[in-house]
């Protein structure tokens, strides 16, 4: 069994005109919501084997704040370049190439692609994912290469407003 947590990065700031999109930081709400969602995962007794993130500052910051709450070492967060500006097929490739030694993986990425990707895999429809929201899907397989809607189970969709 493989468990995939898809998380949209927390709310980012648009206050810095001189920064590129990739460099935008989290805003105050984002810095509050990311650890809040990490705490929500901790309450569910979730233990991650791997945490992968887009290289965008707002995604990496979200990943680091969640990692802290889950006591996952920040230095073990894997930055995957293709998650930034990924298409749905790109995200599927990232997931299908995850190491099979990792059974529980959190992927931090971006919308609209993340919601579309969740809907590609989920047997239940996922509404638009707000910032810092998390979708959990489980796959009845021993290999990430076999990740598919046909062997997927929807477990939960959580967002900061639920906390």
C-alpha atoms as a PDB file:
ATOM      1  CA  UNK A   1       0.000   0.000   0.000  1.00  0.00           C
ATOM      2  CA  UNK A   2       1.281   3.453  -0.970  1.00  0.00           C
ATOM      3  CA  UNK A   3      -0.072   6.672   0.551  1.00  0.00           C
ATOM      4  CA  UNK A   4       0.205   9.973  -1.293  1.00  0.00           C
ATOM      5  CA  UNK A   5      -0.511  13.343   0.286  1.00  0.00           C
ATOM      6  CA  UNK A   6      -0.894  16.146  -2.245  1.00  0.00           C
ATOM      7  CA  UNK A   7      -0.511  19.595  -0.710  1.00  0.00           C
ATOM      8  CA  UNK A   8      -0.950  22.947  -2.364  1.00  0.00           C
ATOM      9  CA  UNK A   9       1.614  25.426  -1.047  1.00  0.00           C
ATOM     10  CA  UNK A  10       0.376  27.867   1.587  1.00  0.00           C
ATOM     11  CA  UNK A  11      -0.703  31.436   0.755  1.00  0.00           C
ATOM     12  CA  UNK A  12       2.082  33.452  -0.834  1.00  0.00           C
ATOM     13  CA  UNK A  13       2.871  37.136  -0.913  1.00  0.00           C
ATOM     14  CA  UNK A  14       2.487  39.377  -3.953  1.00  0.00           C
ATOM     15  CA  UNK A  15       4.128  42.315  -2.147  1.00  0.00           C
ATOM     16  CA  UNK A  16       7.538  42.090  -3.788  1.00  0.00           C
ATOM     17  CA  UNK A  17       7.472  43.392  -7.361  1.00  0.00           C
ATOM     18  CA  UNK A  18      11.181  42.753  -7.816  1.00  0.00           C
ATOM     19  CA  UNK A  19      10.905  38.997  -7.124  1.00  0.00           C
ATOM     20  CA  UNK A  20      10.260  36.380  -9.771  1.00  0.00           C
ATOM     21  CA  UNK A  21       7.256  34.082  -9.372  1.00  0.00           C
ATOM     22  CA  UNK A  22       9.578  31.304  -8.214  1.00  0.00           C
ATOM     23  CA  UNK A  23      11.017  33.525  -5.468  1.00  0.00           C
ATOM     24  CA  UNK A  24       7.735  34.681  -3.921  1.00  0.00           C
ATOM     25  CA  UNK A  25       7.652  33.973  -0.153  1.00  0.00           C
ATOM     26  CA  UNK A  26       4.727  32.998   2.045  1.00  0.00           C
ATOM     27  CA  UNK A  27       2.614  35.780   3.489  1.00  0.00           C
ATOM     28  CA  UNK A  28       1.510  35.909   7.149  1.00  0.00           C
ATOM     29  CA  UNK A  29      -1.507  33.665   6.559  1.00  0.00           C
ATOM     30  CA  UNK A  30       0.677  31.161   4.715  1.00  0.00           C
ATOM     31  CA  UNK A  31       3.180  31.098   7.583  1.00  0.00           C
ATOM     32  CA  UNK A  32       0.265  30.337   9.935  1.00  0.00           C
ATOM     33  CA  UNK A  33      -1.569  27.825   7.732  1.00  0.00           C
ATOM     34  CA  UNK A  34       1.369  25.589   6.804  1.00  0.00           C
ATOM     35  CA  UNK A  35       2.241  24.580  10.393  1.00  0.00           C
ATOM     36  CA  UNK A  36      -1.482  24.321  11.180  1.00  0.00           C
ATOM     37  CA  UNK A  37      -1.821  21.711   8.442  1.00  0.00           C
ATOM     38  CA  UNK A  38       1.329  19.977   9.673  1.00  0.00           C
ATOM     39  CA  UNK A  39      -0.318  19.744  13.102  1.00  0.00           C
ATOM     40  CA  UNK A  40      -3.478  18.345  11.468  1.00  0.00           C
ATOM     41  CA  UNK A  41      -1.397  15.618   9.837  1.00  0.00           C
ATOM     42  CA  UNK A  42       0.329  14.916  13.147  1.00  0.00           C
ATOM     43  CA  UNK A  43      -3.077  14.499  14.856  1.00  0.00           C
ATOM     44  CA  UNK A  44      -3.808  11.833  12.261  1.00  0.00           C
ATOM     45  CA  UNK A  45      -0.577  10.103  13.372  1.00  0.00           C
ATOM     46  CA  UNK A  46       0.975  10.453   9.927  1.00  0.00           C
ATOM     47  CA  UNK A  47       4.610   9.524   9.478  1.00  0.00           C
ATOM     48  CA  UNK A  48       6.255  10.434   6.199  1.00  0.00           C
ATOM     49  CA  UNK A  49       8.895   8.354   4.483  1.00  0.00           C
ATOM     50  CA  UNK A  50       9.536  11.100   1.950  1.00  0.00           C
ATOM     51  CA  UNK A  51       8.627  14.746   1.421  1.00  0.00           C
ATOM     52  CA  UNK A  52       9.071  16.212  -2.065  1.00  0.00           C
ATOM     53  CA  UNK A  53       8.601  19.853  -3.007  1.00  0.00           C
ATOM     54  CA  UNK A  54       8.615  22.230  -5.905  1.00  0.00           C
ATOM     55  CA  UNK A  55      11.711  24.449  -5.883  1.00  0.00           C
ATOM     56  CA  UNK A  56       9.557  27.598  -5.569  1.00  0.00           C
ATOM     57  CA  UNK A  57      10.265  29.441  -2.302  1.00  0.00           C
ATOM     58  CA  UNK A  58       6.600  29.359  -1.244  1.00  0.00           C
ATOM     59  CA  UNK A  59       6.437  25.571  -1.764  1.00  0.00           C
ATOM     60  CA  UNK A  60       9.755  24.866  -0.038  1.00  0.00           C
ATOM     61  CA  UNK A  61       8.737  27.083   2.898  1.00  0.00           C
ATOM     62  CA  UNK A  62       5.420  25.230   3.160  1.00  0.00           C
ATOM     63  CA  UNK A  63       7.247  21.897   3.063  1.00  0.00           C
ATOM     64  CA  UNK A  64       9.722  22.999   5.741  1.00  0.00           C
ATOM     65  CA  UNK A  65       6.969  24.239   8.084  1.00  0.00           C
ATOM     66  CA  UNK A  66       4.980  21.002   7.697  1.00  0.00           C
ATOM     67  CA  UNK A  67       8.151  18.938   8.106  1.00  0.00           C
ATOM     68  CA  UNK A  68       8.904  20.712  11.380  1.00  0.00           C
ATOM     69  CA  UNK A  69       5.469  19.827  12.784  1.00  0.00           C
ATOM     70  CA  UNK A  70       5.866  16.189  11.721  1.00  0.00           C
ATOM     71  CA  UNK A  71       9.437  16.006  13.026  1.00  0.00           C
ATOM     72  CA  UNK A  72      10.613  15.185   9.521  1.00  0.00           C
ATOM     73  CA  UNK A  73      14.193  16.415   8.985  1.00  0.00           C
ATOM     74  CA  UNK A  74      14.148  19.540   6.786  1.00  0.00           C
ATOM     75  CA  UNK A  75      17.435  18.509   5.181  1.00  0.00           C
ATOM     76  CA  UNK A  76      15.717  15.382   3.829  1.00  0.00           C
ATOM     77  CA  UNK A  77      13.116  17.354   1.864  1.00  0.00           C
ATOM     78  CA  UNK A  78      13.699  16.454  -1.767  1.00  0.00           C
ATOM     79  CA  UNK A  79      13.365  19.337  -4.189  1.00  0.00           C
ATOM     80  CA  UNK A  80      12.030  18.180  -7.550  1.00  0.00           C
ATOM     81  CA  UNK A  81      12.476  20.831 -10.250  1.00  0.00           C
ATOM     82  CA  UNK A  82       9.739  19.462 -12.509  1.00  0.00           C
ATOM     83  CA  UNK A  83       7.017  20.077  -9.894  1.00  0.00           C
ATOM     84  CA  UNK A  84       7.302  23.822 -10.565  1.00  0.00           C
ATOM     85  CA  UNK A  85       5.216  24.635 -13.652  1.00  0.00           C
ATOM     86  CA  UNK A  86       4.391  20.924 -14.002  1.00  0.00           C
ATOM     87  CA  UNK A  87       1.660  19.553 -16.195  1.00  0.00           C
ATOM     88  CA  UNK A  88      -0.555  16.718 -14.974  1.00  0.00           C
ATOM     89  CA  UNK A  89       1.554  14.161 -16.920  1.00  0.00           C
ATOM     90  CA  UNK A  90       4.697  15.675 -15.334  1.00  0.00           C
ATOM     91  CA  UNK A  91       3.286  15.118 -11.834  1.00  0.00           C
ATOM     92  CA  UNK A  92       2.271  11.573 -12.722  1.00  0.00           C
ATOM     93  CA  UNK A  93       5.844  10.907 -13.849  1.00  0.00           C
ATOM     94  CA  UNK A  94       7.216  12.360 -10.593  1.00  0.00           C
ATOM     95  CA  UNK A  95       4.934  10.109  -8.525  1.00  0.00           C
ATOM     96  CA  UNK A  96       5.494   7.002 -10.627  1.00  0.00           C
ATOM     97  CA  UNK A  97       9.251   7.464 -10.209  1.00  0.00           C
ATOM     98  CA  UNK A  98       9.157   7.747  -6.413  1.00  0.00           C
ATOM     99  CA  UNK A  99      11.296   5.149  -4.652  1.00  0.00           C
ATOM    100  CA  UNK A 100       9.290   2.071  -3.682  1.00  0.00           C
ATOM    101  CA  UNK A 101      11.090   2.090  -0.322  1.00  0.00           C
ATOM    102  CA  UNK A 102       8.884   5.103   0.569  1.00  0.00           C
ATOM    103  CA  UNK A 103       5.327   4.073   1.442  1.00  0.00           C
ATOM    104  CA  UNK A 104       4.080   7.466   2.672  1.00  0.00           C
ATOM    105  CA  UNK A 105       4.912  10.544   0.572  1.00  0.00           C
ATOM    106  CA  UNK A 106       3.901  14.199   0.769  1.00  0.00           C
ATOM    107  CA  UNK A 107       4.207  16.201  -2.462  1.00  0.00           C
ATOM    108  CA  UNK A 108       4.007  20.002  -2.171  1.00  0.00           C
ATOM    109  CA  UNK A 109       3.084  21.730  -5.407  1.00  0.00           C
ATOM    110  CA  UNK A 110       0.963  24.288  -7.204  1.00  0.00           C
ATOM    111  CA  UNK A 111      -2.533  24.772  -8.543  1.00  0.00           C
ATOM    112  CA  UNK A 112      -4.296  24.418 -10.982  1.00  0.00           C
ATOM    113  CA  UNK A 113      -2.253  21.397 -11.885  1.00  0.00           C
ATOM    114  CA  UNK A 114      -2.381  19.883  -8.393  1.00  0.00           C
ATOM    115  CA  UNK A 115      -6.200  19.820  -8.302  1.00  0.00           C
ATOM    116  CA  UNK A 116      -6.302  18.386 -11.827  1.00  0.00           C
ATOM    117  CA  UNK A 117      -3.746  15.751 -10.832  1.00  0.00           C
ATOM    118  CA  UNK A 118      -5.693  14.817  -7.700  1.00  0.00           C
ATOM    119  CA  UNK A 119      -8.768  14.349  -9.885  1.00  0.00           C
ATOM    120  CA  UNK A 120      -6.837  12.207 -12.344  1.00  0.00           C
ATOM    121  CA  UNK A 121      -5.988   9.763  -9.553  1.00  0.00           C
ATOM    122  CA  UNK A 122      -8.905  10.042  -7.133  1.00  0.00           C
ATOM    123  CA  UNK A 123     -12.017   7.881  -7.484  1.00  0.00           C
ATOM    124  CA  UNK A 124     -13.882  10.733  -5.725  1.00  0.00           C
ATOM    125  CA  UNK A 125     -14.071  14.227  -7.183  1.00  0.00           C
ATOM    126  CA  UNK A 126     -11.765  16.733  -5.522  1.00  0.00           C
ATOM    127  CA  UNK A 127     -12.966  20.367  -5.466  1.00  0.00           C
ATOM    128  CA  UNK A 128     -10.552  23.196  -6.204  1.00  0.00           C
ATOM    129  CA  UNK A 129      -7.727  22.908  -3.682  1.00  0.00           C
ATOM    130  CA  UNK A 130      -7.307  26.125  -1.666  1.00  0.00           C
ATOM    131  CA  UNK A 131      -3.859  27.134  -0.445  1.00  0.00           C
ATOM    132  CA  UNK A 132      -2.387  24.771   2.181  1.00  0.00           C
ATOM    133  CA  UNK A 133      -5.020  22.107   1.527  1.00  0.00           C
ATOM    134  CA  UNK A 134      -4.133  18.412   1.488  1.00  0.00           C
ATOM    135  CA  UNK A 135      -5.644  15.469  -0.365  1.00  0.00           C
ATOM    136  CA  UNK A 136      -4.806  11.947   0.797  1.00  0.00           C
ATOM    137  CA  UNK A 137      -4.995   9.019  -1.597  1.00  0.00           C
ATOM    138  CA  UNK A 138      -3.978   5.416  -0.963  1.00  0.00           C
ATOM    139  CA  UNK A 139      -2.992   2.988  -3.669  1.00  0.00           C
ATOM    140  CA  UNK A 140      -3.298  -0.770  -3.446  1.00  0.00           C
ATOM    141  CA  UNK A 141       0.133  -1.452  -4.918  1.00  0.00           C
ATOM    142  CA  UNK A 142       3.686  -2.104  -3.783  1.00  0.00           C
ATOM    143  CA  UNK A 143       5.149   0.091  -6.529  1.00  0.00           C
ATOM    144  CA  UNK A 144       4.680   3.783  -7.248  1.00  0.00           C
ATOM    145  CA  UNK A 145       5.043   2.917 -10.943  1.00  0.00           C
ATOM    146  CA  UNK A 146       1.593   1.300 -10.673  1.00  0.00           C
ATOM    147  CA  UNK A 147      -0.054   4.447  -9.268  1.00  0.00           C
ATOM    148  CA  UNK A 148      -3.397   4.756 -11.025  1.00  0.00           C
ATOM    149  CA  UNK A 149      -7.028   5.660 -10.349  1.00  0.00           C
ATOM    150  CA  UNK A 150      -7.901   1.959 -10.799  1.00  0.00           C
ATOM    151  CA  UNK A 151      -6.074   1.034  -7.574  1.00  0.00           C
ATOM    152  CA  UNK A 152      -6.710   4.305  -5.687  1.00  0.00           C
ATOM    153  CA  UNK A 153      -8.800   4.987  -2.611  1.00  0.00           C
ATOM    154  CA  UNK A 154      -9.751   8.498  -1.508  1.00  0.00           C
ATOM    155  CA  UNK A 155      -9.078   9.043   2.211  1.00  0.00           C
ATOM    156  CA  UNK A 156      -9.469  12.722   2.985  1.00  0.00           C
ATOM    157  CA  UNK A 157      -9.402  16.311   1.796  1.00  0.00           C
ATOM    158  CA  UNK A 158      -8.437  18.790   4.494  1.00  0.00           C
ATOM    159  CA  UNK A 159      -7.898  22.536   4.482  1.00  0.00           C
ATOM    160  CA  UNK A 160      -6.957  25.225   7.013  1.00  0.00           C
ATOM    161  CA  UNK A 161     -10.577  26.375   7.442  1.00  0.00           C
ATOM    162  CA  UNK A 162     -11.375  22.902   8.836  1.00  0.00           C
ATOM    163  CA  UNK A 163      -8.852  23.332  11.647  1.00  0.00           C
END
